[in-house]
CSV table of C-alpha atoms in Angstrom, one decimal:
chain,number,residue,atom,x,y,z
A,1,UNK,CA,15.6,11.1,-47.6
A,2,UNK,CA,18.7,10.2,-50.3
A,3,UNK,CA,18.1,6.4,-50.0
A,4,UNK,CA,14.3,7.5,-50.7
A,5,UNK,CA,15.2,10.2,-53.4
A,6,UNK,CA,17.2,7.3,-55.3
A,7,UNK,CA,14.2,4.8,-55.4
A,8,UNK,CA,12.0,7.2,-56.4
A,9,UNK,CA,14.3,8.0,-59.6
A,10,UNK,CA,13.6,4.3,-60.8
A,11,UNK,CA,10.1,4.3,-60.0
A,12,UNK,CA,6.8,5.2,-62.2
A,13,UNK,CA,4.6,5.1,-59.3
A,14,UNK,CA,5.4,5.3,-55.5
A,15,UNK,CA,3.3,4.9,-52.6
A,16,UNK,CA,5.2,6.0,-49.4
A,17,UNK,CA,3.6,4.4,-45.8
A,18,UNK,CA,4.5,5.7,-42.5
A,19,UNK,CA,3.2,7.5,-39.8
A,20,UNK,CA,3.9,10.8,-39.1
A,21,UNK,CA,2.9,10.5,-35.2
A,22,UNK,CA,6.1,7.9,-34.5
A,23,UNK,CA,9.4,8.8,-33.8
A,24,UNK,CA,11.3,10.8,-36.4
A,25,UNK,CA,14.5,9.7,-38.1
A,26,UNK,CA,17.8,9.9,-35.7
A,27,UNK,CA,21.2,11.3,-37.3
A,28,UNK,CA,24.1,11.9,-35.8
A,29,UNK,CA,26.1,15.0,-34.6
A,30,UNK,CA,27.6,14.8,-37.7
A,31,UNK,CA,25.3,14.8,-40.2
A,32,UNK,CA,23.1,17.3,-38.5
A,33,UNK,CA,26.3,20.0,-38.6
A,34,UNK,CA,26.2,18.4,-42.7
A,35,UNK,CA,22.5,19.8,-43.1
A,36,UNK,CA,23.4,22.9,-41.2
A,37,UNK,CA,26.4,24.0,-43.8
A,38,UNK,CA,23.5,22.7,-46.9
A,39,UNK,CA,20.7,25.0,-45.9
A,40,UNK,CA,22.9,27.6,-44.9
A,41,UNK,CA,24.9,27.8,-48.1
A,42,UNK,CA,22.1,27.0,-50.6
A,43,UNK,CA,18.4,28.5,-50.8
A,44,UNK,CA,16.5,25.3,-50.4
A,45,UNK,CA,13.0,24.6,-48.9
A,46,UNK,CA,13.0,23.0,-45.2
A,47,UNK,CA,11.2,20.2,-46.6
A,48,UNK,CA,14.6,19.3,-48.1
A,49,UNK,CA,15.8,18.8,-44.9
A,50,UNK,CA,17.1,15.4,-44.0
A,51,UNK,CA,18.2,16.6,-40.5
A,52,UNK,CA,14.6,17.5,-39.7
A,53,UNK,CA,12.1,15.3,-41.8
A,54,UNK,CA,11.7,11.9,-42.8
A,55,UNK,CA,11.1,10.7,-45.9
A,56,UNK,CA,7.5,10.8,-45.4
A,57,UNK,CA,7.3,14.4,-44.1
A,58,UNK,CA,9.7,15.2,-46.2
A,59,UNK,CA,7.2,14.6,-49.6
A,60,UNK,CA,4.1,16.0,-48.0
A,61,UNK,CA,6.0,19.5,-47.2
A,62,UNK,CA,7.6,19.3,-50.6
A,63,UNK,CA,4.1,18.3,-52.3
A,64,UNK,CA,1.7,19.5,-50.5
A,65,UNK,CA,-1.4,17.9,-52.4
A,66,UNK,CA,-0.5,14.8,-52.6
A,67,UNK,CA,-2.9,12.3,-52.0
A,68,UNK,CA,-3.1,11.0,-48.9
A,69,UNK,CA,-5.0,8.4,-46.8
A,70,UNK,CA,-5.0,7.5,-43.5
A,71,UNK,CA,-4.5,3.5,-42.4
A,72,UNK,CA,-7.3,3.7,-40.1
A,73,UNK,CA,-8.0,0.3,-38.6
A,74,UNK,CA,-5.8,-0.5,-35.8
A,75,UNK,CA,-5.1,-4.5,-35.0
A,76,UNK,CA,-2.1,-4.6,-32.2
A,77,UNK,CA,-2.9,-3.5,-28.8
A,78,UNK,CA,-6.3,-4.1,-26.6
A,79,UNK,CA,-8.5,-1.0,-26.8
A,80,UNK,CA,-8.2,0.0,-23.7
A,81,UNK,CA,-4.1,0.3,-24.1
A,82,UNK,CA,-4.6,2.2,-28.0
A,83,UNK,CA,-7.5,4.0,-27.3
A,84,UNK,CA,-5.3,6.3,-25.6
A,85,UNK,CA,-2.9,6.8,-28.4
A,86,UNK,CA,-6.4,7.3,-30.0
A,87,UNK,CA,-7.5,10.4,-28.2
A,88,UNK,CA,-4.1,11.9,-27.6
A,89,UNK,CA,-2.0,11.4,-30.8
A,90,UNK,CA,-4.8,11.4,-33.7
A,91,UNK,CA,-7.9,12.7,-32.8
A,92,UNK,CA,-9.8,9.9,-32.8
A,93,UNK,CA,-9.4,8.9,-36.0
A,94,UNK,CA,-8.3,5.5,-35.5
A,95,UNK,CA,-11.1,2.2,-35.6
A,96,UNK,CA,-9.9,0.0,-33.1
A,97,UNK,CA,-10.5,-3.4,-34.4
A,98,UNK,CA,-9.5,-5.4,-31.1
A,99,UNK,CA,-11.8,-7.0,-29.0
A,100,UNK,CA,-12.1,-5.7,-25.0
A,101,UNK,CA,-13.0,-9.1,-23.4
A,102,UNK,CA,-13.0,-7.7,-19.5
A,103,UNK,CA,-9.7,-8.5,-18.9
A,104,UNK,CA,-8.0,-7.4,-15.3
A,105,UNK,CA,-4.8,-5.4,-15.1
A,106,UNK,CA,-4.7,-4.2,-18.9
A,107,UNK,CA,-3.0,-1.0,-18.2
A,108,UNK,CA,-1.5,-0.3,-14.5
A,109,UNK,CA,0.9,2.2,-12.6
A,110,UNK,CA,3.5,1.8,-10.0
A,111,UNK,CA,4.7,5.3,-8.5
A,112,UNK,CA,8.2,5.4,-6.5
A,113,UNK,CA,7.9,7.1,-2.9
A,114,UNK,CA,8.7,10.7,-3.2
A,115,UNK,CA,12.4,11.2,-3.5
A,116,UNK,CA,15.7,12.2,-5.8
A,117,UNK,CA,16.0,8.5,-7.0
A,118,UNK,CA,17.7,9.3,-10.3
A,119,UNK,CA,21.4,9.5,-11.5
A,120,UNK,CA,22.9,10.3,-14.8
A,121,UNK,CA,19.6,9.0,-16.8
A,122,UNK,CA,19.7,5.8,-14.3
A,123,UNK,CA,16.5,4.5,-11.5
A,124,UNK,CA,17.8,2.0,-9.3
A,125,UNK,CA,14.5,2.4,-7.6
A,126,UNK,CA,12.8,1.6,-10.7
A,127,UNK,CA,14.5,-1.2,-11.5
A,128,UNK,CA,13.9,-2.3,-7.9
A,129,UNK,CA,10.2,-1.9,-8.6
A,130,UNK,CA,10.7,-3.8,-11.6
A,131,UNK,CA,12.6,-6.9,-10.5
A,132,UNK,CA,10.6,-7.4,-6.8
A,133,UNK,CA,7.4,-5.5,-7.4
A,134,UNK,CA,6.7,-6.2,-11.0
A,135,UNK,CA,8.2,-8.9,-13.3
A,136,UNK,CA,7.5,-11.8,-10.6
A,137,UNK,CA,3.9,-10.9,-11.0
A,138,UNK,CA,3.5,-11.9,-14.4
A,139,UNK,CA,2.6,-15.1,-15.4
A,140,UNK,CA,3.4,-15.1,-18.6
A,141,UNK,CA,6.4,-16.6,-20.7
A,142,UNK,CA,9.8,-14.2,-20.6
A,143,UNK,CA,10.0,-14.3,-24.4
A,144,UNK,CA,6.9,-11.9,-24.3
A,145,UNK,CA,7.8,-9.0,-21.9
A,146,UNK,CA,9.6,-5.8,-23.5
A,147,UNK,CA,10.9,-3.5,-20.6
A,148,UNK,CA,11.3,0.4,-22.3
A,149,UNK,CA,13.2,3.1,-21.2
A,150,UNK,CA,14.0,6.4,-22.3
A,151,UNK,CA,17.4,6.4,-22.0
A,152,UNK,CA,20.7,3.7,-22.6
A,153,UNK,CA,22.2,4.1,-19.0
A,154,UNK,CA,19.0,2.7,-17.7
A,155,UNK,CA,18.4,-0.2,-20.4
A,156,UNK,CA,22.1,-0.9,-19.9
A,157,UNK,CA,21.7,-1.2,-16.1
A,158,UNK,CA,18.5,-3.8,-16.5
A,159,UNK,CA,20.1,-5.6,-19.0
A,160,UNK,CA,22.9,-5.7,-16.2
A,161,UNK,CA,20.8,-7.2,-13.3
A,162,UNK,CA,18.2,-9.0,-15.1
A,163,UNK,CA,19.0,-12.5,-15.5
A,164,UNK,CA,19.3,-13.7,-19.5
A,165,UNK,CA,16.1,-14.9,-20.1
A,166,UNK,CA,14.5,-14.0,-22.9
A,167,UNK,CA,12.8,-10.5,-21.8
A,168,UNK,CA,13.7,-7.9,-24.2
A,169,UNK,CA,14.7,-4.1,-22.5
A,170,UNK,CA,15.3,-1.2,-24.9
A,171,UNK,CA,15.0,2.0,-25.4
A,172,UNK,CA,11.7,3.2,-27.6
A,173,UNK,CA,13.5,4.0,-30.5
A,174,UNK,CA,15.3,0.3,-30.3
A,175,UNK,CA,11.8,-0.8,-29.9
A,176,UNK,CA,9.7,1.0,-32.7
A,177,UNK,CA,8.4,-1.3,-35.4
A,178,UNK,CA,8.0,-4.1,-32.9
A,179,UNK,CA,5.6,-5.5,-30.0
A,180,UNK,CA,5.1,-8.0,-27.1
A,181,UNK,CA,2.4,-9.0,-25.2
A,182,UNK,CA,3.3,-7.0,-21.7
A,183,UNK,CA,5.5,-3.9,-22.2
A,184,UNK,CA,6.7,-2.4,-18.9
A,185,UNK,CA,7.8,1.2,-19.2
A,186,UNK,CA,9.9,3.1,-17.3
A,187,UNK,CA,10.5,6.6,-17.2
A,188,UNK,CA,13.4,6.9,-15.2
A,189,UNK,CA,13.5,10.7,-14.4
A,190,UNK,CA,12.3,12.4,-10.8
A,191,UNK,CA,10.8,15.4,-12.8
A,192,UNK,CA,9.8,14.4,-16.6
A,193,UNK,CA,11.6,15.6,-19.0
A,194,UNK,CA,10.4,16.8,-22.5
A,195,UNK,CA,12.3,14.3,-23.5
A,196,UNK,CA,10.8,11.5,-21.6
A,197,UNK,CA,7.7,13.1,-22.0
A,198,UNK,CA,7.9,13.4,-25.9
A,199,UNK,CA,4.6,12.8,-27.6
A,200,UNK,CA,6.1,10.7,-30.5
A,201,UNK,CA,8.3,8.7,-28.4
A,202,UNK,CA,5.0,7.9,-25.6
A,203,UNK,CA,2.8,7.1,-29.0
A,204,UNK,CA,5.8,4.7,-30.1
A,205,UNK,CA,6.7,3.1,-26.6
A,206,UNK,CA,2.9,2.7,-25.3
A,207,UNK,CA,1.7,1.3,-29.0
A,208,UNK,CA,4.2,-2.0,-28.5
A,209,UNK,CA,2.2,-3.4,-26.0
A,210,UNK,CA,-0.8,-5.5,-27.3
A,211,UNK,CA,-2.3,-6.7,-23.8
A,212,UNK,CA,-0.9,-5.4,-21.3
A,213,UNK,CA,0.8,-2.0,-20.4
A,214,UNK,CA,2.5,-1.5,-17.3
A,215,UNK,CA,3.5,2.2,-16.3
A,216,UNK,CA,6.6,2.6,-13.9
A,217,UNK,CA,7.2,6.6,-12.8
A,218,UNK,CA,8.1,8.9,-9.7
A,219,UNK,CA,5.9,9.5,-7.2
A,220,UNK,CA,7.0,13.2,-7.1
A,221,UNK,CA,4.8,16.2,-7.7
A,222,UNK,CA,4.4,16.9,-11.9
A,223,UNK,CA,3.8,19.2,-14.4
A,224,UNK,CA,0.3,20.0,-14.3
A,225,UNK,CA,0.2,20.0,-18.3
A,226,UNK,CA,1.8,16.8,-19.3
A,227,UNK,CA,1.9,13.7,-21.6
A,228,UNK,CA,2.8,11.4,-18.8
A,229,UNK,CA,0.9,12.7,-16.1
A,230,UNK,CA,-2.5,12.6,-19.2
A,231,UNK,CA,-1.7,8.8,-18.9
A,232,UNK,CA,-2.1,8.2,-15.3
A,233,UNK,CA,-4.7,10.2,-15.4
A,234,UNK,CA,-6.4,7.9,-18.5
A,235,UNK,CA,-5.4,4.9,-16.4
A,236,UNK,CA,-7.0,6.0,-13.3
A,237,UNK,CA,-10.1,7.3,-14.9
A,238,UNK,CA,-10.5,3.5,-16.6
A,239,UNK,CA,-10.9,1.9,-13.3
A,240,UNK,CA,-7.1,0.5,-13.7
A,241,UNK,CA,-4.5,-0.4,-10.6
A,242,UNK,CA,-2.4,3.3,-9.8
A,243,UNK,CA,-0.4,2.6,-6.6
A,244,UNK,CA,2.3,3.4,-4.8
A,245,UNK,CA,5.6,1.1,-4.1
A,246,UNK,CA,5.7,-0.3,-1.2
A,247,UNK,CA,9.5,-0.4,-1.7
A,248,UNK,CA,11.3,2.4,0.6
A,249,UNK,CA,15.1,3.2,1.4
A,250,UNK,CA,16.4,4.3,5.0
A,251,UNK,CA,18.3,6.6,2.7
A,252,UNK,CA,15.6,8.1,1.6
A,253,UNK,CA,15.9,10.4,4.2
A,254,UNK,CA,18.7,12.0,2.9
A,255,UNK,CA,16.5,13.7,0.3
A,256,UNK,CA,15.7,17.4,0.4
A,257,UNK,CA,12.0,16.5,0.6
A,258,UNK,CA,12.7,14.7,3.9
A,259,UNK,CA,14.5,17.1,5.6
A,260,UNK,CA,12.8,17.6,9.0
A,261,UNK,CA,11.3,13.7,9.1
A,262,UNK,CA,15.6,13.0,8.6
A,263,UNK,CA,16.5,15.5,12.0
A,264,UNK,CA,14.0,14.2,13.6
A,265,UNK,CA,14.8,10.4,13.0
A,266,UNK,CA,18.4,11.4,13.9
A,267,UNK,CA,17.5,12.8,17.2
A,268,UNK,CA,16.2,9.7,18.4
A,269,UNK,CA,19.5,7.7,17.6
A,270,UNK,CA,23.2,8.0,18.5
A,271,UNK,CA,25.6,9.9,16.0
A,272,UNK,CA,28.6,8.1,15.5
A,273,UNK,CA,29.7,9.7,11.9
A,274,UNK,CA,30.3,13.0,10.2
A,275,UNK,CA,27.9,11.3,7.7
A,276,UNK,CA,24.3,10.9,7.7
A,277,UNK,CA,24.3,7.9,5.7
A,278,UNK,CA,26.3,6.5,8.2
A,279,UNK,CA,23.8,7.7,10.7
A,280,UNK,CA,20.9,6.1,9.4
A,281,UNK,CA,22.6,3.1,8.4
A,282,UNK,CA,23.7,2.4,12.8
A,283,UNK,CA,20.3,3.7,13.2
A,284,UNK,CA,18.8,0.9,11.2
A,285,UNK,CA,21.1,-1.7,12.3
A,286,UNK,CA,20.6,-1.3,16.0
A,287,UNK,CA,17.3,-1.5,15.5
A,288,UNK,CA,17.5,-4.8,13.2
A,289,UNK,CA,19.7,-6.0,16.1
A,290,UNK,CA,17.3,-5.2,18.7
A,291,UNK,CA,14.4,-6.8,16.9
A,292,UNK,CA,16.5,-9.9,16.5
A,293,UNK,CA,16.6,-10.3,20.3
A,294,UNK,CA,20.5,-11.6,19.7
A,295,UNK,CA,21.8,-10.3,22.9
A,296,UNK,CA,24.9,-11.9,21.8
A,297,UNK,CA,25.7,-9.7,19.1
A,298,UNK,CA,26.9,-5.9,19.1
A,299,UNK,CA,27.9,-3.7,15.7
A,300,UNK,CA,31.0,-0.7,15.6
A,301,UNK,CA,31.4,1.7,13.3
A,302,UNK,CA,34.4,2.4,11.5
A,303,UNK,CA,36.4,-0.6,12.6
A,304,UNK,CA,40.5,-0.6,11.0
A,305,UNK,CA,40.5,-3.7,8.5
A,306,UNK,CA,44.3,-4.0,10.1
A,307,UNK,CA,42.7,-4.8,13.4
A,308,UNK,CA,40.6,-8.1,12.1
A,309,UNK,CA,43.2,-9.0,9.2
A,310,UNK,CA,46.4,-9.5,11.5
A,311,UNK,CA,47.9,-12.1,9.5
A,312,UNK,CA,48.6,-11.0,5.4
A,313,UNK,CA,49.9,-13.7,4.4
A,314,UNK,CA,47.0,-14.8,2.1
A,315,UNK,CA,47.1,-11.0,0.1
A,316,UNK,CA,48.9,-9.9,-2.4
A,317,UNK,CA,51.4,-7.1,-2.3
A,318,UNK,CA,48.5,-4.6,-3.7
A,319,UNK,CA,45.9,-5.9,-1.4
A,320,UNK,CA,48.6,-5.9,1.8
A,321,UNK,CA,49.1,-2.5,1.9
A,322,UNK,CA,46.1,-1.2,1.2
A,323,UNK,CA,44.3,-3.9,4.1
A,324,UNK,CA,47.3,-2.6,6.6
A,325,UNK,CA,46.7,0.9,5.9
A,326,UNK,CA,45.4,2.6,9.6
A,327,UNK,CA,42.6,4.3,7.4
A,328,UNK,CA,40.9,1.3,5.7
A,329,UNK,CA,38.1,0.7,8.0
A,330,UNK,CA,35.0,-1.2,7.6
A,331,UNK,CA,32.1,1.3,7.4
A,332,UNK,CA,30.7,-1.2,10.0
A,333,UNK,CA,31.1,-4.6,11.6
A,334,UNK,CA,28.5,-6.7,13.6
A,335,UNK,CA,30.5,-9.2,16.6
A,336,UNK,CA,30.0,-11.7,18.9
A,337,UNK,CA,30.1,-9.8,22.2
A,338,UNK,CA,31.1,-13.0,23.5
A,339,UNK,CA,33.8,-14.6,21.2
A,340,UNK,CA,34.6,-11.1,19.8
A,341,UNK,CA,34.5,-13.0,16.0
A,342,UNK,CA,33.2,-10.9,13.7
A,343,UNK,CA,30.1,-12.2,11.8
A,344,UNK,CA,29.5,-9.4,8.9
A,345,UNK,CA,30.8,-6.4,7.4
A,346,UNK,CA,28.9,-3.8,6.0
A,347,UNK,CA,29.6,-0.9,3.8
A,348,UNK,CA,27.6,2.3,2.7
A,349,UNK,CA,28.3,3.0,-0.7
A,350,UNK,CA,27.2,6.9,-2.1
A,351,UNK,CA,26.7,6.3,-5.4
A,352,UNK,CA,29.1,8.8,-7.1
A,353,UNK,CA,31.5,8.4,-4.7
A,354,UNK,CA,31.5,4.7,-5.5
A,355,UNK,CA,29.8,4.4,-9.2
A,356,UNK,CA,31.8,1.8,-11.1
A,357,UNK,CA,34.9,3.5,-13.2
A,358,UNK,CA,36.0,5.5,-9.9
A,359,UNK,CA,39.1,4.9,-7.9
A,360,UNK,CA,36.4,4.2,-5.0
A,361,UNK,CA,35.2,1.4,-6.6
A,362,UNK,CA,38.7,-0.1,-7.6
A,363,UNK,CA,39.1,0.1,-3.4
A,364,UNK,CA,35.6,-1.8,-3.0
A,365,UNK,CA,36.4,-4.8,-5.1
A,366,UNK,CA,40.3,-5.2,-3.3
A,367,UNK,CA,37.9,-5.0,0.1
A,368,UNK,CA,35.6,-7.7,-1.5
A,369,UNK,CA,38.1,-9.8,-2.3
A,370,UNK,CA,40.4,-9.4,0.8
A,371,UNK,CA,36.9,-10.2,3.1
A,372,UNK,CA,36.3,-13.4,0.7
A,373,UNK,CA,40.0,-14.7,1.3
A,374,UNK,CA,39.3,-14.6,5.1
A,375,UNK,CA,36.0,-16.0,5.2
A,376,UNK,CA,34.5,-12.7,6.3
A,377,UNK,CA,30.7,-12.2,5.4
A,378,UNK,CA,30.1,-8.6,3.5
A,379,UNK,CA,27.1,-7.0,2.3
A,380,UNK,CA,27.2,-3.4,0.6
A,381,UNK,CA,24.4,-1.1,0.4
A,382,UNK,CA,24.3,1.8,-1.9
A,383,UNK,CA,22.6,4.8,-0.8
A,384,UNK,CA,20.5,4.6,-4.2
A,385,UNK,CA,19.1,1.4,-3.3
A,386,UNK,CA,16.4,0.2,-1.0
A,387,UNK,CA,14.7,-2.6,1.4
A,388,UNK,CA,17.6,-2.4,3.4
A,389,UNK,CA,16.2,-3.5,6.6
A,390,UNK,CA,14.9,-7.1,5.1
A,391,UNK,CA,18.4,-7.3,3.0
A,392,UNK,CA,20.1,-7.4,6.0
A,393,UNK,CA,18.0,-9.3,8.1
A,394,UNK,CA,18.1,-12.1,5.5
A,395,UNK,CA,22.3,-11.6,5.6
A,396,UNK,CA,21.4,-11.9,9.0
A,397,UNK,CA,19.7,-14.9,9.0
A,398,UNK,CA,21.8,-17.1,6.4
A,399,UNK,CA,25.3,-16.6,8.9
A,400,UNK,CA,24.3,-16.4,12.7
């Protein structure tokens, strides 16, 4: 509004264009405890208010009959992708001016199984979905996929694990005022929030795609009235691909929603921890090892590092006491029966037990790198995570 106010004093004439269905202007902490002193202290209309309108909203509060006219002719997105934003966001007042040619897959939805699969504004089953499930089914050039998300710990965590290559992740308000051909978005949350669920930020982030819009949520029960859930249902009712992952996680089972299916699993499997991600972990391995039909191999849980790292010489001073310690243990190990040489180590990682920045994780990456100097295979799975039973077959594989 003051970088507004200031052009406007120069100006004879002024035609203001925006569109008061997008994301409002974002200020800071700061400047929103500024406005709050203003409008406090001083009599002045709301309209005035630069913590609550922008420029454009600002003027039509302030002068209420000023002339107005609506950009109606829409030339961005396929009409099967805007036409929503059409009926939800203005009334059908748009006139779509792209072409609907047939094409297959314009708008699709990928739903995670049923579970608690979000932490601190971060889906690793999400981004699962979206590295194996997703991005390696579309053809088309890197430069022209946009990934959205709601929130900066999840953008920062793609950015993270997707390989540099041209596909652009941000969050919507990073994204408004520009487009790409595919736009994958991700809403992160087990229950959507009103924030996620905003009406100007779903106008802004489903508006950036122009061909193809791909929808990645939670499988979990919703809101009956509901921005997101009035997309799936538009999806669905337009003949378009709603499915469920086929991506699941043998720690899914720790979730409250799979409480009795988690005793009874347990019940058919020996107990060798005080945890049940331990549990289900043996569970899973034993049954990996059976399937294998390696007779020759065995796994034990909770094996002392000190017992398989007898000579230190190759650690530092750090790494030496910590690797002699009698309670560092490898959560478990996989040997030859036989030649008793063990063939792969394997830790179970809780996530905010171990999330990067803890002492936990310090303690991981001196394991790591104490395995690494003795030629000792590893593989870590986080109880966030998932296909853990074809992860470590394929560890499996690529050693014995």
């Amino acid at each position: 509004i003051p970088t507004g106010a200031l052009a406007l004093s120069n100006a004879k004439h002024a035609v203001i264009v925006g569109d008061s269905k997008q994301l409002p202007n974002v200020i800071t902490d700061e400047d929103q405890k500024i406005a709050d002193t203003i409008f406090k202290s001083f009599e002045l209309p709301q309209g005035y208010n630069f913590a609550e309108n922008s420029f454009l909203s600002s003027l039509c509060k302030i002068i209420p009959d000023v002339p107005r006219t609506l950009l109606r002719e829409h030339y961005r997105c396929h009409p099967k992708i805007i036409n929503f934003c059409n009926q939800k966001f203005y009334n059908g007042n748009l006139v779509i001016m792209t072409k609907d040619c047939g094409e297959s897959n314009v708008l699709s939805v990928i739903k995670t199984s049923i579970g608690n699969h979000s932490r601190e504004h971060m889906n690793q089953r999400q981004i699962d979905i979206l590295t194996t499930e997703v991005l390696p089914k579309i053809e088309s050039a890197p430069s022209s996929i946009g990934i959205i998300a709601p929130y900066n710990n999840q953008v920062n965590e793609i950015k993270t694990q997707l390989p540099d290559n041209g596909i652009t992740a941000a969050t919507v308000h990073k994204f408004q005022g520009r487009e790409k051909d595919t736009i994958i978005m991700i809403t992160v949350d087990d229950k959507i929030s009103d924030f996620t669920d905003d009406p100007y930020l779903l106008n802004v982030a489903i508006s950036r795609a122009k061909k193809r819009l791909i929808l990645i949520t939670s499988g979990n029960e919703q809101a009956d009235v509901q921005n997101i859930r009035d997309l799936v249902d538009y999806i669905e009712y337009q003949n378009c691909s709603v499915t469920d992952s086929a991506l699941y996680s043998v720690f899914d089972y720790l979730y409250s929603q799979y409480t009795q299916a988690r005793q009874d699993y347990l019940k058919k499997h020996k107990r060798v921890s005080a945890y049940d991600s331990e549990n289900l972990m043996y569970a899973l391995i034993t049954e990996v090892l059976s399937e294998s039909e390696r007779n020759d191999l065995d796994v034990i849980c909770h094996q002392p590092l000190n017992m398989i790292i007898r000579n230190p010489h190759l650690l530092s001073d750090e790494e030496c006491r910590y690797a002699m310690n009698s309670s560092t243990h490898l959560d478990f190990l996989i040997f030859n029966k036989i030649s008793k040489k063990p063939l792969l180590a394997i830790e179970v990682d809780g996530y905010s037990f171990h999330k990067f920045g803890t002492r936990q994780a310090e303690r991981d990456r001196m394991k790591n790198s104490i395995l690494d100097k003795y030629g000792i295979p590893y593989i870590r799975f986080a109880t966030n995570g998932s296909n853990e039973r074809e992860l470590l077959k394929q560890k499996l594989d690529s050693i014995s």
